[in-house]
């Protein structure tokens, strides 16, 4: 059973860069069955997909965030990461990392395991 | 961009059937997943690929998808089912979530 744990600063000032890490345990991040994703949830609001990455480094981003987002993978550490630049108060949210399981076309993939989430607050 | 629309809230009495809808253009041509999120917790997958229940999910959770609407049905709703429910689909390689439905059991 996979376990995912987010880590990183919980407080940022406007214009700074958010950096979060997700450490995967209980399985290999190099598994061919999984993509790895970041999702966020502003307080009291719904889920927003940020982006996904495969262990080989291929990335897919939410078009609305693409200009500010970078997702990377470090297979040696069984870890993937999120960088979001030029943050504002609107980026205040709980950030989740998740394992996306499937095979074949995207249609068959689903978010199988989720981290506990980490609250990131952007405030001056 | 592709959009999924859910009713913001739904109330049901204990023991009754709750039907939560998710609407999108030609949604029936896509696979839909459903996630349950209890207050203060991470989302949990309850239905994937329209109707498949992951192991550990109770049989009273079921799903369907046709035309422009997918439906999550909870039979014999219990107090523990009170939560936010999100539908999710793929638009090519991008993920789309519905806005969520708050299910109240009272």
Tab-separated table of C-alpha atoms in Angstrom:
chain	number	residue	atom	x	y	z
A	1	UNK	CA	0.000	0.000	0.000
A	2	UNK	CA	1.456	3.310	-1.070
A	3	UNK	CA	1.862	6.164	1.358
A	4	UNK	CA	2.504	9.740	0.291
A	5	UNK	CA	3.733	12.549	2.515
A	6	UNK	CA	3.915	16.218	1.591
A	7	UNK	CA	6.565	18.471	3.078
A	8	UNK	CA	7.574	22.092	2.728
A	9	UNK	CA	7.082	25.573	4.163
A	10	UNK	CA	3.626	26.439	5.374
A	11	UNK	CA	3.963	30.208	5.109
A	12	UNK	CA	4.996	32.346	2.151
A	13	UNK	CA	4.964	36.003	1.258
A	14	UNK	CA	3.455	37.305	-1.985
A	15	UNK	CA	5.785	36.996	-4.993
A	16	UNK	CA	7.775	34.138	-3.406
A	17	UNK	CA	8.078	30.652	-4.859
A	18	UNK	CA	6.226	27.748	-3.288
A	19	UNK	CA	8.249	24.538	-3.067
A	20	UNK	CA	6.755	21.284	-1.865
A	21	UNK	CA	7.990	17.729	-1.867
A	22	UNK	CA	6.073	14.479	-1.874
A	23	UNK	CA	7.851	11.401	-0.566
A	24	UNK	CA	6.456	8.059	-1.672
A	25	UNK	CA	6.793	4.966	0.493
A	26	UNK	CA	5.485	1.441	0.189
A	27	UNK	CA	6.325	1.284	-3.513
A	28	UNK	CA	8.556	2.663	-6.221
A	29	UNK	CA	8.001	6.005	-7.869
A	30	UNK	CA	9.436	4.330	-10.984
A	31	UNK	CA	6.442	2.015	-11.279
A	32	UNK	CA	5.103	1.933	-14.821
A	33	UNK	CA	1.545	1.847	-13.469
A	34	UNK	CA	1.584	5.251	-11.833
A	35	UNK	CA	1.693	8.908	-12.629
A	36	UNK	CA	2.142	11.324	-9.748
A	37	UNK	CA	0.084	14.430	-9.236
A	38	UNK	CA	-0.456	17.614	-7.273
A	39	UNK	CA	-3.905	18.894	-6.376
A	40	UNK	CA	-4.844	21.877	-4.244
A	41	UNK	CA	-7.910	22.964	-2.322
A	42	UNK	CA	-8.410	26.576	-1.166
A	43	UNK	CA	-10.094	26.839	2.229
A	44	UNK	CA	-13.774	25.995	1.919
A	45	UNK	CA	-13.530	25.376	-1.822
A	46	UNK	CA	-13.203	22.491	-4.243
A	47	UNK	CA	-10.328	20.490	-5.676
A	48	UNK	CA	-8.093	21.910	-8.378
A	49	UNK	CA	-5.628	19.760	-10.316
A	50	UNK	CA	-2.220	21.418	-10.647
A	51	UNK	CA	-0.304	18.902	-12.712
A	52	UNK	CA	1.072	15.394	-13.108
A	53	UNK	CA	4.407	13.730	-13.837
A	54	UNK	CA	5.640	10.305	-14.919
A	55	UNK	CA	8.808	8.806	-13.492
A	56	UNK	CA	10.608	9.420	-16.774
A	57	UNK	CA	9.950	13.137	-16.331
A	58	UNK	CA	7.044	13.733	-18.698
A	59	UNK	CA	4.791	16.462	-17.298
A	60	UNK	CA	1.230	17.683	-17.760
A	61	UNK	CA	-0.014	20.954	-16.286
A	62	UNK	CA	-3.282	22.737	-15.666
A	63	UNK	CA	-3.403	25.363	-18.433
A	64	UNK	CA	-4.490	28.012	-15.924
A	65	UNK	CA	-1.308	27.501	-13.856
A	66	UNK	CA	1.125	26.314	-16.484
A	67	UNK	CA	3.139	29.528	-16.695
A	68	UNK	CA	4.012	29.350	-12.970
A	69	UNK	CA	4.276	25.606	-12.297
A	70	UNK	CA	7.152	23.158	-12.461
A	71	UNK	CA	6.812	19.539	-11.343
A	72	UNK	CA	9.921	17.379	-11.084
A	73	UNK	CA	10.743	13.823	-10.061
A	74	UNK	CA	13.749	12.408	-8.219
A	75	UNK	CA	13.702	8.641	-8.549
A	76	UNK	CA	16.766	8.236	-6.296
A	77	UNK	CA	14.788	9.716	-3.417
A	78	UNK	CA	11.422	8.229	-4.413
A	79	UNK	CA	10.146	11.761	-4.391
A	80	UNK	CA	8.502	14.321	-6.651
A	81	UNK	CA	8.174	18.039	-6.166
A	82	UNK	CA	6.133	21.119	-6.978
A	83	UNK	CA	7.319	24.651	-7.587
A	84	UNK	CA	4.812	27.456	-8.013
A	85	UNK	CA	6.272	30.875	-8.684
A	86	UNK	CA	5.006	34.385	-7.954
A	87	UNK	CA	2.457	33.282	-5.384
A	88	UNK	CA	-0.409	35.488	-4.235
A	89	UNK	CA	-3.078	35.132	-1.586
A	90	UNK	CA	-5.133	33.226	-4.154
A	91	UNK	CA	-2.600	30.396	-3.925
A	92	UNK	CA	-3.433	29.826	-0.256
A	93	UNK	CA	-4.663	26.249	-0.110
A	94	UNK	CA	-4.164	22.742	1.169
A	95	UNK	CA	-1.818	21.066	-1.290
A	96	UNK	CA	-2.165	17.333	-1.830
A	97	UNK	CA	0.092	14.942	-3.657
A	98	UNK	CA	-1.438	11.798	-5.091
A	99	UNK	CA	-0.685	8.603	-6.969
A	100	UNK	CA	-2.545	8.232	-10.262
A	101	UNK	CA	-2.982	4.601	-11.214
A	102	UNK	CA	-3.903	3.164	-14.547
A	103	UNK	CA	-2.862	1.846	-17.902
A	104	UNK	CA	-3.513	2.566	-21.536
A	105	UNK	CA	-5.281	5.826	-22.312
A	106	UNK	CA	-5.727	8.610	-19.786
A	107	UNK	CA	-9.389	7.751	-19.438
A	108	UNK	CA	-8.598	4.703	-17.372
A	109	UNK	CA	-6.470	6.470	-14.788
A	110	UNK	CA	-7.659	7.446	-11.327
A	111	UNK	CA	-6.303	9.027	-8.134
A	112	UNK	CA	-5.613	5.950	-6.070
A	113	UNK	CA	-3.692	7.240	-3.050
A	114	UNK	CA	-3.563	10.708	-1.545
A	115	UNK	CA	-1.232	12.366	0.924
A	116	UNK	CA	-2.646	13.973	4.049
A	117	UNK	CA	-2.236	17.431	2.549
A	118	UNK	CA	-0.274	20.442	3.711
A	119	UNK	CA	-1.655	23.938	4.221
A	120	UNK	CA	0.262	26.696	2.502
A	121	UNK	CA	-0.679	30.245	3.461
A	122	UNK	CA	0.408	33.249	1.427
A	123	UNK	CA	0.338	36.465	3.396
A	124	UNK	CA	2.433	39.566	3.796
B	1	UNK	CA	-11.807	24.064	-21.367
B	2	UNK	CA	-13.937	21.143	-20.256
B	3	UNK	CA	-16.224	21.665	-17.270
B	4	UNK	CA	-18.031	19.354	-14.877
B	5	UNK	CA	-21.068	20.680	-13.030
B	6	UNK	CA	-22.372	19.312	-9.722
B	7	UNK	CA	-25.181	20.554	-7.478
B	8	UNK	CA	-23.597	22.365	-4.507
B	9	UNK	CA	-25.611	20.484	-1.927
B	10	UNK	CA	-27.944	17.569	-1.362
B	11	UNK	CA	-29.812	16.506	1.746
B	12	UNK	CA	-31.077	13.000	2.411
B	13	UNK	CA	-32.620	11.186	5.345
B	14	UNK	CA	-30.833	8.195	6.874
B	15	UNK	CA	-31.688	4.995	5.033
B	16	UNK	CA	-32.753	6.817	1.886
B	17	UNK	CA	-30.986	6.829	-1.476
B	18	UNK	CA	-28.768	9.761	-2.404
B	19	UNK	CA	-28.126	10.466	-6.084
B	20	UNK	CA	-25.385	12.975	-6.845
B	21	UNK	CA	-25.114	14.121	-10.437
B	22	UNK	CA	-22.209	15.378	-12.493
B	23	UNK	CA	-22.843	16.983	-15.866
B	24	UNK	CA	-20.550	17.681	-18.786
B	25	UNK	CA	-20.640	17.783	-22.561
B	26	UNK	CA	-20.790	14.201	-23.872
B	27	UNK	CA	-19.640	13.021	-20.456
B	28	UNK	CA	-20.873	9.538	-21.273
B	29	UNK	CA	-17.981	9.233	-23.730
B	30	UNK	CA	-15.517	9.624	-20.861
B	31	UNK	CA	-14.753	7.639	-17.723
B	32	UNK	CA	-15.828	9.310	-14.489
B	33	UNK	CA	-14.448	8.785	-11.001
B	34	UNK	CA	-15.938	9.880	-7.698
B	35	UNK	CA	-14.129	10.918	-4.533
B	36	UNK	CA	-15.467	11.273	-1.009
B	37	UNK	CA	-13.942	13.889	1.265
B	38	UNK	CA	-14.945	13.977	4.892
B	39	UNK	CA	-14.237	17.195	6.835
B	40	UNK	CA	-10.549	17.653	7.535
B	41	UNK	CA	-9.561	14.548	5.572
B	42	UNK	CA	-8.022	13.782	2.214
B	43	UNK	CA	-10.254	12.646	-0.647
B	44	UNK	CA	-10.910	8.925	-1.003
B	45	UNK	CA	-11.738	7.187	-4.273
B	46	UNK	CA	-15.182	5.547	-4.074
B	47	UNK	CA	-15.949	4.881	-7.759
B	48	UNK	CA	-13.622	4.701	-10.753
B	49	UNK	CA	-14.199	4.117	-14.458
B	50	UNK	CA	-17.886	5.029	-14.107
B	51	UNK	CA	-19.025	2.175	-11.873
B	52	UNK	CA	-16.108	0.202	-10.441
B	53	UNK	CA	-15.775	0.105	-6.670
B	54	UNK	CA	-12.247	-0.068	-5.249
B	55	UNK	CA	-11.668	-2.714	-2.630
B	56	UNK	CA	-12.905	-1.629	0.767
B	57	UNK	CA	-15.684	0.585	-0.583
B	58	UNK	CA	-19.121	-0.493	0.543
B	59	UNK	CA	-21.523	-2.011	-1.979
B	60	UNK	CA	-24.080	0.710	-1.378
B	61	UNK	CA	-21.886	3.028	-3.454
B	62	UNK	CA	-22.589	2.686	-7.176
B	63	UNK	CA	-22.047	4.744	-10.282
B	64	UNK	CA	-23.392	5.199	-13.777
B	65	UNK	CA	-22.612	7.422	-16.729
B	66	UNK	CA	-24.604	8.093	-19.879
B	67	UNK	CA	-25.252	10.971	-22.204
B	68	UNK	CA	-24.194	14.165	-20.476
B	69	UNK	CA	-24.627	13.000	-16.887
B	70	UNK	CA	-22.810	10.727	-14.472
B	71	UNK	CA	-24.463	9.735	-11.223
B	72	UNK	CA	-23.111	8.537	-7.902
B	73	UNK	CA	-25.772	6.638	-5.997
B	74	UNK	CA	-25.549	5.865	-2.301
B	75	UNK	CA	-28.159	3.367	-1.186
B	76	UNK	CA	-29.247	3.194	2.439
B	77	UNK	CA	-27.384	6.394	3.252
B	78	UNK	CA	-25.786	6.495	6.684
B	79	UNK	CA	-24.539	9.329	8.855
B	80	UNK	CA	-20.957	8.314	8.022
B	81	UNK	CA	-21.659	9.135	4.362
B	82	UNK	CA	-22.012	12.831	5.163
B	83	UNK	CA	-19.168	14.393	3.175
B	84	UNK	CA	-18.249	16.331	0.069
B	85	UNK	CA	-18.272	14.332	-3.153
B	86	UNK	CA	-16.306	15.245	-6.263
B	87	UNK	CA	-16.582	13.836	-9.739
B	88	UNK	CA	-13.497	13.736	-11.950
B	89	UNK	CA	-12.830	13.094	-15.613
B	90	UNK	CA	-10.040	13.522	-18.122
B	91	UNK	CA	-9.986	16.040	-20.941
B	92	UNK	CA	-7.152	14.581	-23.016
B	93	UNK	CA	-4.164	14.655	-20.635
B	94	UNK	CA	-5.638	17.165	-18.209
B	95	UNK	CA	-7.667	16.414	-15.108
B	96	UNK	CA	-11.028	18.033	-14.485
B	97	UNK	CA	-12.837	18.003	-11.141
B	98	UNK	CA	-16.425	18.955	-10.566
B	99	UNK	CA	-17.113	21.690	-8.051
B	100	UNK	CA	-18.229	19.214	-5.412
B	101	UNK	CA	-21.521	18.330	-3.734
B	102	UNK	CA	-21.971	18.572	0.012
B	103	UNK	CA	-24.101	15.633	1.120
B	104	UNK	CA	-25.954	16.179	4.357
B	105	UNK	CA	-27.597	13.244	6.108
B	106	UNK	CA	-30.331	14.419	8.450
